[in-house]
mmCIF file of C-alpha atoms in Angstrom:
data_model
loop_
_atom_site.group_PDB
_atom_site.id
_atom_site.type_symbol
_atom_site.label_atom_id
_atom_site.label_comp_id
_atom_site.label_asym_id
_atom_site.label_seq_id
_atom_site.Cartn_x
_atom_site.Cartn_y
_atom_site.Cartn_z
ATOM 1 C CA UNK D 1 -5.043 -8.809 34.974
ATOM 2 C CA UNK D 2 -3.117 -9.813 31.893
ATOM 3 C CA UNK D 3 -2.157 -7.152 29.411
ATOM 4 C CA UNK D 4 -1.182 -9.609 26.686
ATOM 5 C CA UNK D 5 -3.239 -9.035 23.485
ATOM 6 C CA UNK D 6 -3.111 -12.785 22.850
ATOM 7 C CA UNK D 7 -5.568 -13.111 25.781
ATOM 8 C CA UNK D 8 -8.312 -11.696 23.580
ATOM 9 C CA UNK D 9 -11.072 -14.182 22.966
ATOM 10 C CA UNK D 10 -12.096 -14.848 19.336
ATOM 11 C CA UNK D 11 -15.676 -13.740 19.746
ATOM 12 C CA UNK D 12 -14.503 -10.429 21.105
ATOM 13 C CA UNK D 13 -12.385 -9.529 18.094
ATOM 14 C CA UNK D 14 -15.103 -7.797 16.080
ATOM 15 C CA UNK D 15 -16.589 -6.148 19.152
ATOM 16 C CA UNK D 16 -13.241 -4.668 20.059
ATOM 17 C CA UNK D 17 -13.029 -2.842 16.756
ATOM 18 C CA UNK D 18 -16.702 -1.904 17.084
ATOM 19 C CA UNK D 19 -15.777 -0.232 20.362
ATOM 20 C CA UNK D 20 -13.008 1.586 18.607
ATOM 21 C CA UNK D 21 -15.454 2.799 15.995
ATOM 22 C CA UNK D 22 -17.957 3.913 18.639
ATOM 23 C CA UNK D 23 -15.337 5.935 20.470
ATOM 24 C CA UNK D 24 -14.272 7.579 17.234
ATOM 25 C CA UNK D 25 -17.886 8.284 16.310
ATOM 26 C CA UNK D 26 -18.453 10.259 19.483
ATOM 27 C CA UNK D 27 -15.281 12.267 19.088
ATOM 28 C CA UNK D 28 -15.888 13.035 15.420
ATOM 29 C CA UNK D 29 -19.502 14.033 16.065
ATOM 30 C CA UNK D 30 -18.277 16.526 18.691
ATOM 31 C CA UNK D 31 -15.606 17.836 16.343
ATOM 32 C CA UNK D 32 -17.990 18.373 13.457
ATOM 33 C CA UNK D 33 -20.973 19.408 15.564
ATOM 34 C CA UNK D 34 -23.107 16.911 13.671
ATOM 35 C CA UNK D 35 -23.878 13.231 14.253
ATOM 36 C CA UNK D 36 -21.502 10.859 12.436
ATOM 37 C CA UNK D 37 -21.260 7.087 12.830
ATOM 38 C CA UNK D 38 -18.255 4.902 12.155
ATOM 39 C CA UNK D 39 -19.036 1.286 11.294
ATOM 40 C CA UNK D 40 -16.566 -1.565 11.017
ATOM 41 C CA UNK D 41 -17.181 -2.712 7.509
ATOM 42 C CA UNK D 42 -14.661 -5.525 7.133
ATOM 43 C CA UNK D 43 -11.777 -7.353 8.719
ATOM 44 C CA UNK D 44 -9.927 -8.180 5.481
ATOM 45 C CA UNK D 45 -7.669 -11.176 5.167
ATOM 46 C CA UNK D 46 -6.335 -10.930 1.610
ATOM 47 C CA UNK D 47 -3.520 -12.099 -0.589
ATOM 48 C CA UNK D 48 -0.840 -9.388 -0.802
ATOM 49 C CA UNK D 49 -1.211 -9.301 -4.602
ATOM 50 C CA UNK D 50 -4.763 -7.949 -4.415
ATOM 51 C CA UNK D 51 -4.260 -5.670 -1.376
ATOM 52 C CA UNK D 52 -3.657 -2.628 -3.566
ATOM 53 C CA UNK D 53 -7.334 -2.574 -4.574
ATOM 54 C CA UNK D 54 -8.830 -2.973 -1.089
ATOM 55 C CA UNK D 55 -10.032 0.647 -0.817
ATOM 56 C CA UNK D 56 -10.832 1.163 -4.502
ATOM 57 C CA UNK D 57 -8.953 1.209 -7.810
ATOM 58 C CA UNK D 58 -5.218 1.148 -7.031
ATOM 59 C CA UNK D 59 -4.375 4.049 -9.271
ATOM 60 C CA UNK D 60 -7.026 6.366 -7.870
ATOM 61 C CA UNK D 61 -5.525 9.391 -6.059
ATOM 62 C CA UNK D 62 -6.618 9.663 -2.445
ATOM 63 C CA UNK D 63 -5.692 11.876 0.476
ATOM 64 C CA UNK D 64 -4.514 10.072 3.570
ATOM 65 C CA UNK D 65 -3.415 10.940 7.092
ATOM 66 C CA UNK D 66 -1.209 8.315 8.713
ATOM 67 C CA UNK D 67 -0.491 7.716 12.410
ATOM 68 C CA UNK D 68 2.066 5.135 13.460
ATOM 69 C CA UNK D 69 1.472 2.954 16.449
ATOM 70 C CA UNK D 70 3.750 1.576 19.049
ATOM 71 C CA UNK D 71 3.268 -0.129 22.376
ATOM 72 C CA UNK D 72 0.949 -3.059 22.854
ATOM 73 C CA UNK D 73 -0.248 -2.917 19.245
ATOM 74 C CA UNK D 74 2.111 -2.212 16.393
ATOM 75 C CA UNK D 75 1.103 -0.948 12.978
ATOM 76 C CA UNK D 76 -0.466 2.098 11.423
ATOM 77 C CA UNK D 77 -3.776 3.943 11.416
ATOM 78 C CA UNK D 78 -4.769 5.571 8.119
ATOM 79 C CA UNK D 79 -7.636 7.982 7.570
ATOM 80 C CA UNK D 80 -8.204 7.910 3.765
ATOM 81 C CA UNK D 81 -10.360 10.484 2.024
ATOM 82 C CA UNK D 82 -11.727 10.280 -1.449
ATOM 83 C CA UNK D 83 -10.515 13.653 -2.754
ATOM 84 C CA UNK D 84 -13.779 15.566 -3.200
ATOM 85 C CA UNK D 85 -15.252 14.282 0.086
ATOM 86 C CA UNK D 86 -12.134 15.206 2.046
ATOM 87 C CA UNK D 87 -12.022 18.701 0.571
ATOM 88 C CA UNK D 88 -15.731 19.145 1.294
ATOM 89 C CA UNK D 89 -15.125 18.470 4.995
ATOM 90 C CA UNK D 90 -12.279 20.927 4.984
ATOM 91 C CA UNK D 91 -14.735 23.501 3.560
ATOM 92 C CA UNK D 92 -17.214 22.592 6.280
ATOM 93 C CA UNK D 93 -14.645 22.934 9.054
ATOM 94 C CA UNK D 94 -13.350 26.214 7.607
ATOM 95 C CA UNK D 95 -16.885 27.621 7.263
ATOM 96 C CA UNK D 96 -16.656 27.941 3.513
ATOM 97 C CA UNK D 97 -19.304 26.940 0.916
ATOM 98 C CA UNK D 98 -19.045 23.203 0.295
ATOM 99 C CA UNK D 99 -17.276 22.569 -3.006
ATOM 100 C CA UNK D 100 -15.371 25.860 -3.057
ATOM 101 C CA UNK D 101 -11.963 24.145 -2.560
ATOM 102 C CA UNK D 102 -10.351 21.914 -5.176
ATOM 103 C CA UNK D 103 -6.766 21.717 -3.948
ATOM 104 C CA UNK D 104 -5.107 20.370 -0.791
ATOM 105 C CA UNK D 105 -3.466 23.509 0.469
ATOM 106 C CA UNK D 106 -1.899 24.080 3.919
ATOM 107 C CA UNK D 107 -5.234 24.921 5.571
ATOM 108 C CA UNK D 108 -7.032 21.920 4.079
ATOM 109 C CA UNK D 109 -4.196 19.585 5.053
ATOM 110 C CA UNK D 110 -4.235 20.949 8.548
ATOM 111 C CA UNK D 111 -7.980 20.416 8.815
ATOM 112 C CA UNK D 112 -7.559 16.839 7.594
ATOM 113 C CA UNK D 113 -4.745 16.103 10.009
ATOM 114 C CA UNK D 114 -6.630 17.554 12.953
ATOM 115 C CA UNK D 115 -9.632 15.429 12.054
ATOM 116 C CA UNK D 116 -7.386 12.374 11.760
ATOM 117 C CA UNK D 117 -5.878 13.161 15.137
ATOM 118 C CA UNK D 118 -9.268 13.359 16.809
ATOM 119 C CA UNK D 119 -10.671 10.270 15.102
ATOM 120 C CA UNK D 120 -7.447 8.276 15.531
ATOM 121 C CA UNK D 121 -6.858 9.058 19.212
ATOM 122 C CA UNK D 122 -10.475 8.333 20.125
ATOM 123 C CA UNK D 123 -10.372 5.089 18.145
ATOM 124 C CA UNK D 124 -7.197 3.953 19.823
ATOM 125 C CA UNK D 125 -8.299 4.927 23.306
ATOM 126 C CA UNK D 126 -11.509 2.933 22.805
ATOM 127 C CA UNK D 127 -9.488 0.005 21.516
ATOM 128 C CA UNK D 128 -7.202 0.190 24.513
ATOM 129 C CA UNK D 129 -10.248 0.232 26.850
ATOM 130 C CA UNK D 130 -11.769 -2.767 25.081
ATOM 131 C CA UNK D 131 -8.687 -4.916 25.236
ATOM 132 C CA UNK D 132 -8.534 -6.988 28.419
ATOM 133 C CA UNK D 133 -6.229 -5.244 30.847
ATOM 134 C CA UNK D 134 -6.314 -2.222 28.594
ATOM 135 C CA UNK D 135 -3.966 0.601 29.383
ATOM 136 C CA UNK D 136 -4.192 3.771 27.359
ATOM 137 C CA UNK D 137 -0.482 4.505 27.801
ATOM 138 C CA UNK D 138 0.180 1.173 26.194
ATOM 139 C CA UNK D 139 -1.001 2.384 22.778
ATOM 140 C CA UNK D 140 1.071 5.270 21.532
ATOM 141 C CA UNK D 141 0.199 7.051 18.264
ATOM 142 C CA UNK D 142 2.517 9.409 16.418
ATOM 143 C CA UNK D 143 1.216 12.789 15.157
ATOM 144 C CA UNK D 144 -0.576 12.424 11.849
ATOM 145 C CA UNK D 145 1.192 12.973 8.535
ATOM 146 C CA UNK D 146 -0.609 13.917 5.291
ATOM 147 C CA UNK D 147 -0.047 12.522 1.803
ATOM 148 C CA UNK D 148 -1.860 12.770 -1.481
ATOM 149 C CA UNK D 149 -1.150 9.397 -3.012
ATOM 150 C CA UNK D 150 -2.109 6.545 -5.292
ATOM 151 C CA UNK D 151 -4.341 4.218 -3.232
ATOM 152 C CA UNK D 152 -2.266 1.218 -4.335
ATOM 153 C CA UNK D 153 1.069 2.804 -3.304
ATOM 154 C CA UNK D 154 -0.422 3.810 0.033
ATOM 155 C CA UNK D 155 -1.598 0.317 0.905
ATOM 156 C CA UNK D 156 1.587 -1.288 -0.373
ATOM 157 C CA UNK D 157 3.656 0.883 1.997
ATOM 158 C CA UNK D 158 1.343 0.421 4.951
ATOM 159 C CA UNK D 159 1.301 -3.367 4.557
ATOM 160 C CA UNK D 160 5.052 -3.764 4.161
ATOM 161 C CA UNK D 161 5.523 -4.812 7.792
ATOM 162 C CA UNK D 162 3.134 -7.735 7.391
ATOM 163 C CA UNK D 163 4.518 -8.606 3.963
ATOM 164 C CA UNK D 164 7.901 -9.322 5.540
ATOM 165 C CA UNK D 165 6.349 -12.324 7.264
ATOM 166 C CA UNK D 166 3.280 -13.399 5.286
ATOM 167 C CA UNK D 167 1.910 -13.597 1.757
ATOM 168 C CA UNK D 168 -1.503 -12.778 3.193
ATOM 169 C CA UNK D 169 -2.257 -9.496 4.859
ATOM 170 C CA UNK D 170 -4.854 -8.394 7.349
ATOM 171 C CA UNK D 171 -6.444 -5.014 7.928
ATOM 172 C CA UNK D 172 -9.616 -3.567 9.553
ATOM 173 C CA UNK D 173 -11.744 -1.192 7.496
ATOM 174 C CA UNK D 174 -14.171 1.278 9.044
ATOM 175 C CA UNK D 175 -16.544 3.406 6.984
ATOM 176 C CA UNK D 176 -18.325 6.653 7.884
ATOM 177 C CA UNK D 177 -22.022 7.484 7.795
ATOM 178 C CA UNK D 178 -23.233 11.042 8.215
ATOM 179 C CA UNK D 179 -26.615 12.712 8.241
ATOM 180 C CA UNK D 180 -27.863 14.841 5.314
ATOM 181 C CA UNK D 181 -26.593 18.068 6.851
ATOM 182 C CA UNK D 182 -22.988 16.977 6.222
ATOM 183 C CA UNK D 183 -21.249 16.449 2.892
ATOM 184 C CA UNK D 184 -20.873 12.797 1.808
ATOM 185 C CA UNK D 185 -18.183 11.187 3.923
ATOM 186 C CA UNK D 186 -16.435 8.885 1.489
ATOM 187 C CA UNK D 187 -13.684 8.220 3.996
ATOM 188 C CA UNK D 188 -12.142 4.976 5.225
ATOM 189 C CA UNK D 189 -10.362 4.437 8.511
ATOM 190 C CA UNK D 190 -7.834 1.638 8.152
ATOM 191 C CA UNK D 191 -6.204 -0.127 11.052
ATOM 192 C CA UNK D 192 -3.197 -1.850 9.525
ATOM 193 C CA UNK D 193 -1.601 -4.138 12.097
ATOM 194 C CA UNK D 194 2.168 -4.551 12.190
ATOM 195 C CA UNK D 195 3.631 -8.041 11.978
ATOM 196 C CA UNK D 196 3.186 -9.061 15.596
ATOM 197 C CA UNK D 197 -0.345 -7.696 16.023
ATOM 198 C CA UNK D 198 -1.369 -9.222 12.686
ATOM 199 C CA UNK D 199 -0.166 -12.621 13.809
ATOM 200 C CA UNK D 200 -2.249 -12.317 16.990
ATOM 201 C CA UNK D 201 -5.370 -11.178 15.166
ATOM 202 C CA UNK D 202 -4.974 -13.794 12.432
ATOM 203 C CA UNK D 203 -4.846 -16.536 15.044
ATOM 204 C CA UNK D 204 -7.905 -15.159 16.817
ATOM 205 C CA UNK D 205 -9.790 -14.874 13.542
ATOM 206 C CA UNK D 206 -9.023 -18.463 12.649
ATOM 207 C CA UNK D 207 -10.488 -19.578 15.928
ATOM 208 C CA UNK D 208 -13.660 -17.550 15.477
ATOM 209 C CA UNK D 209 -16.849 -19.611 15.245
ATOM 210 C CA UNK F 1 -7.151 -3.995 -16.378
ATOM 211 C CA UNK F 2 -6.082 -7.630 -16.037
ATOM 212 C CA UNK F 3 -3.658 -8.529 -13.345
ATOM 213 C CA UNK F 4 -0.595 -10.615 -14.090
ATOM 214 C CA UNK F 5 0.096 -13.731 -12.089
ATOM 215 C CA UNK F 6 3.544 -15.166 -11.450
ATOM 216 C CA UNK F 7 3.911 -17.061 -14.657
ATOM 217 C CA UNK F 8 1.244 -15.533 -16.734
ATOM 218 C CA UNK F 9 2.149 -14.052 -20.115
ATOM 219 C CA UNK F 10 -0.342 -11.742 -21.729
ATOM 220 C CA UNK F 11 0.392 -10.450 -25.175
ATOM 221 C CA UNK F 12 -2.970 -9.379 -26.460
ATOM 222 C CA UNK F 13 -2.286 -6.133 -28.358
ATOM 223 C CA UNK F 14 -5.872 -5.164 -27.799
ATOM 224 C CA UNK F 15 -5.187 -4.829 -24.103
ATOM 225 C CA UNK F 16 -4.536 -1.260 -23.046
ATOM 226 C CA UNK F 17 -1.893 -2.374 -20.543
ATOM 227 C CA UNK F 18 -1.122 -5.225 -18.224
ATOM 228 C CA UNK F 19 -1.225 -4.412 -14.540
ATOM 229 C CA UNK F 20 1.433 -6.092 -12.389
ATOM 230 C CA UNK F 21 0.302 -6.676 -8.815
ATOM 231 C CA UNK F 22 2.316 -6.418 -5.614
ATOM 232 C CA UNK F 23 4.937 -9.203 -5.559
ATOM 233 C CA UNK F 24 4.202 -10.462 -9.065
ATOM 234 C CA UNK F 25 5.753 -10.156 -12.517
ATOM 235 C CA UNK F 26 4.642 -10.233 -16.131
ATOM 236 C CA UNK F 27 6.078 -10.364 -19.648
ATOM 237 C CA UNK F 28 4.545 -8.735 -22.709
ATOM 238 C CA UNK F 29 5.344 -8.434 -26.381
ATOM 239 C CA UNK F 30 5.243 -5.004 -28.045
ATOM 240 C CA UNK F 31 3.113 -2.977 -28.143
ATOM 241 C CA UNK F 32 1.355 -4.031 -24.927
ATOM 242 C CA UNK F 33 2.609 -1.832 -22.034
ATOM 243 C CA UNK F 34 3.207 -3.102 -18.511
ATOM 244 C CA UNK F 35 2.218 -1.014 -15.496
ATOM 245 C CA UNK F 36 2.543 -1.170 -11.731
ATOM 246 C CA UNK F 37 2.091 1.079 -8.678
ATOM 247 C CA UNK F 38 5.010 1.342 -6.292
ATOM 248 C CA UNK F 39 5.495 2.569 -2.778
ATOM 249 C CA UNK F 40 8.519 1.176 -0.963
ATOM 250 C CA UNK F 41 8.669 -1.797 -3.372
ATOM 251 C CA UNK F 42 11.006 -1.617 -6.359
ATOM 252 C CA UNK F 43 9.939 -2.223 -9.947
ATOM 253 C CA UNK F 44 12.453 -3.749 -12.296
ATOM 254 C CA UNK F 45 11.663 -3.164 -15.953
ATOM 255 C CA UNK F 46 13.506 -5.398 -18.457
ATOM 256 C CA UNK F 47 13.578 -4.691 -22.183
ATOM 257 C CA UNK F 48 14.812 -6.546 -25.253
ATOM 258 C CA UNK F 49 14.656 -3.999 -28.065
ATOM 259 C CA UNK F 50 15.499 -6.494 -30.805
ATOM 260 C CA UNK F 51 12.959 -8.989 -29.587
ATOM 261 C CA UNK F 52 10.365 -6.292 -28.872
ATOM 262 C CA UNK F 53 9.754 -7.818 -25.476
ATOM 263 C CA UNK F 54 9.359 -6.316 -22.028
ATOM 264 C CA UNK F 55 9.049 -7.664 -18.507
ATOM 265 C CA UNK F 56 8.197 -6.005 -15.214
ATOM 266 C CA UNK F 57 8.711 -7.310 -11.690
ATOM 267 C CA UNK F 58 7.261 -5.740 -8.508
ATOM 268 C CA UNK F 59 9.811 -6.714 -5.866
ATOM 269 C CA UNK F 60 8.613 -6.488 -2.263
ATOM 270 C CA UNK F 61 11.605 -7.862 -0.331
ATOM 271 C CA UNK F 62 15.318 -8.375 -1.051
ATOM 272 C CA UNK F 63 15.678 -12.053 -0.113
ATOM 273 C CA UNK F 64 13.670 -15.236 0.218
ATOM 274 C CA UNK F 65 16.350 -16.433 2.677
ATOM 275 C CA UNK F 66 16.582 -19.671 0.817
ATOM 276 C CA UNK F 67 13.076 -20.762 1.702
ATOM 277 C CA UNK F 68 10.888 -22.273 -0.994
ATOM 278 C CA UNK F 69 8.260 -19.683 -1.824
ATOM 279 C CA UNK F 70 4.793 -19.756 -3.370
ATOM 280 C CA UNK F 71 5.237 -16.447 -5.164
ATOM 281 C CA UNK F 72 8.757 -15.964 -6.543
ATOM 282 C CA UNK F 73 7.867 -12.521 -7.733
ATOM 283 C CA UNK F 74 7.850 -11.218 -4.181
ATOM 284 C CA UNK F 75 11.627 -11.509 -3.568
ATOM 285 C CA UNK F 76 14.509 -10.027 -5.557
ATOM 286 C CA UNK F 77 16.494 -13.264 -5.422
ATOM 287 C CA UNK F 78 13.651 -15.368 -6.814
ATOM 288 C CA UNK F 79 11.837 -12.859 -9.002
ATOM 289 C CA UNK F 80 14.715 -11.939 -11.267
ATOM 290 C CA UNK F 81 15.830 -15.522 -12.047
ATOM 291 C CA UNK F 82 12.197 -16.519 -12.606
ATOM 292 C CA UNK F 83 11.439 -13.712 -15.038
ATOM 293 C CA UNK F 84 14.720 -14.254 -16.873
ATOM 294 C CA UNK F 85 14.005 -17.959 -17.294
ATOM 295 C CA UNK F 86 10.612 -17.111 -18.750
ATOM 296 C CA UNK F 87 12.131 -14.541 -21.116
ATOM 297 C CA UNK F 88 14.738 -17.068 -22.276
ATOM 298 C CA UNK F 89 12.110 -19.692 -22.725
ATOM 299 C CA UNK F 90 10.210 -17.273 -24.939
ATOM 300 C CA UNK F 91 13.008 -15.501 -26.801
ATOM 301 C CA UNK F 92 15.865 -17.993 -26.698
ATOM 302 C CA UNK F 93 19.042 -18.280 -24.604
ATOM 303 C CA UNK F 94 20.824 -15.414 -26.404
ATOM 304 C CA UNK F 95 18.292 -12.879 -25.266
ATOM 305 C CA UNK F 96 20.167 -12.360 -21.964
ATOM 306 C CA UNK F 97 22.984 -10.437 -23.746
ATOM 307 C CA UNK F 98 20.461 -8.012 -25.216
ATOM 308 C CA UNK F 99 18.484 -7.239 -22.042
ATOM 309 C CA UNK F 100 18.623 -3.922 -20.268
ATOM 310 C CA UNK F 101 16.991 -2.909 -16.992
ATOM 311 C CA UNK F 102 15.537 0.223 -15.349
ATOM 312 C CA UNK F 103 14.641 0.559 -11.665
ATOM 313 C CA UNK F 104 12.073 2.671 -9.865
ATOM 314 C CA UNK F 105 10.381 2.809 -6.450
ATOM 315 C CA UNK F 106 11.812 2.369 -3.011
ATOM 316 C CA UNK F 107 10.041 5.331 -1.418
ATOM 317 C CA UNK F 108 9.643 5.928 2.289
ATOM 318 C CA UNK F 109 6.205 7.448 2.174
ATOM 319 C CA UNK F 110 5.502 8.264 5.811
ATOM 320 C CA UNK F 111 7.995 9.148 8.486
ATOM 321 C CA UNK F 112 5.414 8.360 11.198
ATOM 322 C CA UNK F 113 5.502 4.632 10.892
ATOM 323 C CA UNK F 114 7.066 2.811 13.736
ATOM 324 C CA UNK F 115 9.683 0.401 12.555
ATOM 325 C CA UNK F 116 10.533 -2.383 15.000
ATOM 326 C CA UNK F 117 11.478 -4.759 12.167
ATOM 327 C CA UNK F 118 13.384 -2.335 9.958
ATOM 328 C CA UNK F 119 10.816 -2.446 7.195
ATOM 329 C CA UNK F 120 10.956 1.293 6.480
ATOM 330 C CA UNK F 121 14.456 0.829 5.115
ATOM 331 C CA UNK F 122 13.234 -1.927 2.798
ATOM 332 C CA UNK F 123 13.410 0.255 -0.337
ATOM 333 C CA UNK F 124 17.156 0.753 0.003
ATOM 334 C CA UNK F 125 17.723 -2.906 0.808
ATOM 335 C CA UNK F 126 15.633 -3.960 -2.232
ATOM 336 C CA UNK F 127 17.695 -1.687 -4.455
ATOM 337 C CA UNK F 128 20.956 -3.087 -3.166
ATOM 338 C CA UNK F 129 19.831 -6.666 -3.635
ATOM 339 C CA UNK F 130 18.495 -6.017 -7.136
ATOM 340 C CA UNK F 131 21.596 -4.156 -8.277
ATOM 341 C CA UNK F 132 23.860 -6.945 -6.988
ATOM 342 C CA UNK F 133 21.877 -9.629 -8.825
ATOM 343 C CA UNK F 134 21.779 -7.671 -12.073
ATOM 344 C CA UNK F 135 25.488 -6.932 -11.856
ATOM 345 C CA UNK F 136 26.245 -10.612 -11.382
ATOM 346 C CA UNK F 137 24.095 -11.400 -14.407
ATOM 347 C CA UNK F 138 25.745 -8.605 -16.409
ATOM 348 C CA UNK F 139 22.453 -6.928 -17.187
ATOM 349 C CA UNK F 140 23.105 -3.191 -17.450
ATOM 350 C CA UNK F 141 20.934 -0.811 -15.458
ATOM 351 C CA UNK F 142 20.231 2.129 -17.769
ATOM 352 C CA UNK F 143 18.248 4.304 -15.380
ATOM 353 C CA UNK F 144 17.155 4.590 -11.749
ATOM 354 C CA UNK F 145 14.387 6.581 -10.072
ATOM 355 C CA UNK F 146 14.503 5.520 -6.454
ATOM 356 C CA UNK F 147 13.837 6.792 -2.946
ATOM 357 C CA UNK F 148 11.937 9.903 -1.909
ATOM 358 C CA UNK F 149 8.654 9.940 -0.077
ATOM 359 C CA UNK F 150 6.106 9.608 -2.927
ATOM 360 C CA UNK F 151 4.515 6.657 -4.567
ATOM 361 C CA UNK F 152 5.093 6.045 -8.283
ATOM 362 C CA UNK F 153 3.113 4.704 -11.186
ATOM 363 C CA UNK F 154 5.515 2.944 -13.533
ATOM 364 C CA UNK F 155 4.608 2.198 -17.159
ATOM 365 C CA UNK F 156 6.985 0.258 -19.420
ATOM 366 C CA UNK F 157 6.637 0.876 -23.132
ATOM 367 C CA UNK F 158 7.575 -2.526 -24.599
ATOM 368 C CA UNK F 159 8.228 -0.982 -28.016
ATOM 369 C CA UNK F 160 10.872 1.551 -26.994
ATOM 370 C CA UNK F 161 11.859 0.388 -23.531
ATOM 371 C CA UNK F 162 10.984 3.838 -22.156
ATOM 372 C CA UNK F 163 9.767 3.810 -18.608
ATOM 373 C CA UNK F 164 7.259 6.533 -17.726
ATOM 374 C CA UNK F 165 6.944 7.558 -14.106
ATOM 375 C CA UNK F 166 4.012 9.422 -12.636
ATOM 376 C CA UNK F 167 4.158 10.835 -9.119
ATOM 377 C CA UNK F 168 0.955 12.208 -7.508
ATOM 378 C CA UNK F 169 0.680 15.922 -8.216
ATOM 379 C CA UNK F 170 3.512 15.894 -10.737
ATOM 380 C CA UNK F 171 3.875 15.615 -14.486
ATOM 381 C CA UNK F 172 4.807 12.246 -15.999
ATOM 382 C CA UNK F 173 8.486 11.907 -16.875
ATOM 383 C CA UNK F 174 10.562 9.346 -18.639
ATOM 384 C CA UNK F 175 13.569 7.159 -17.868
#
């Protein structure tokens, strides 16, 4: 069986990322001990000049955990937390009253990175399984790295690989939905393809019915 | 805030500031400030104190490689000539001798990113290209705030030429 991502059929593009979201939903629900759903909200194809606002106002401060990708898909996976929501989950994981933390200290960053690691690896494993000829060892993530950043700066950096080849950029946004027993999950999981994967996905998207 | 397009000039003093998008540039008369957010891109802030005029470019890549481009603001070798031509059109040909520049940006925000195409080193390459072009044009670079691993919010005060830099978690400082 072929292992070339260009063998993906157009109508399977969205469903592949849905599979990634499903895999991540299961892993995150186990990690938090509560049901959580991840839903692919958009496959954005935008002009570079407006990309800084894709996850909200560009000068908003957000927390983000980044994982680099190599292998069959190049690019970056970013788990982005609106500040209060990210800190609330850190409180939840650390068994503290929700809202008791207002700074990203070492413990909170560690909780965020562990969450990103669990979500990211499950997402990528599900993606690898959904791609024809999928091989898990063909998608290699790096350990997550934490930053507290301007949303616009974060996206600008993540999209730099695509910007070297195109004026338009592509990324896949996944949102989180949790039950009432969890704090509001104002998080976004961003799959930011590198140049070669973006070219493949862009071509597939153009062929979509 | 309004975004600036490649050739757009906004000088409405009632505007709080003009936001310069990725790969674009803008010019403003005092007192309207210009602002942009930078990661690995480099912002070039031009100022003409006498003419009370400022310009800001958000350079993404060092070179257009000689290819005709839709958005000259994206590349150092097309953005700087384009913005200078617009400044001269607005302030006259003698403005060039009065212009000064300040540079900021060029961060490498994450170490995790894989880099098959060398894009993580783009900040340094942008800086080198910009400095070479400005040197050739004899525009002095008065200050630099480049590199590191944090994004920057750059605000150019078109009255004084002061560039204010804000890094997440840090106090604002001036160049």
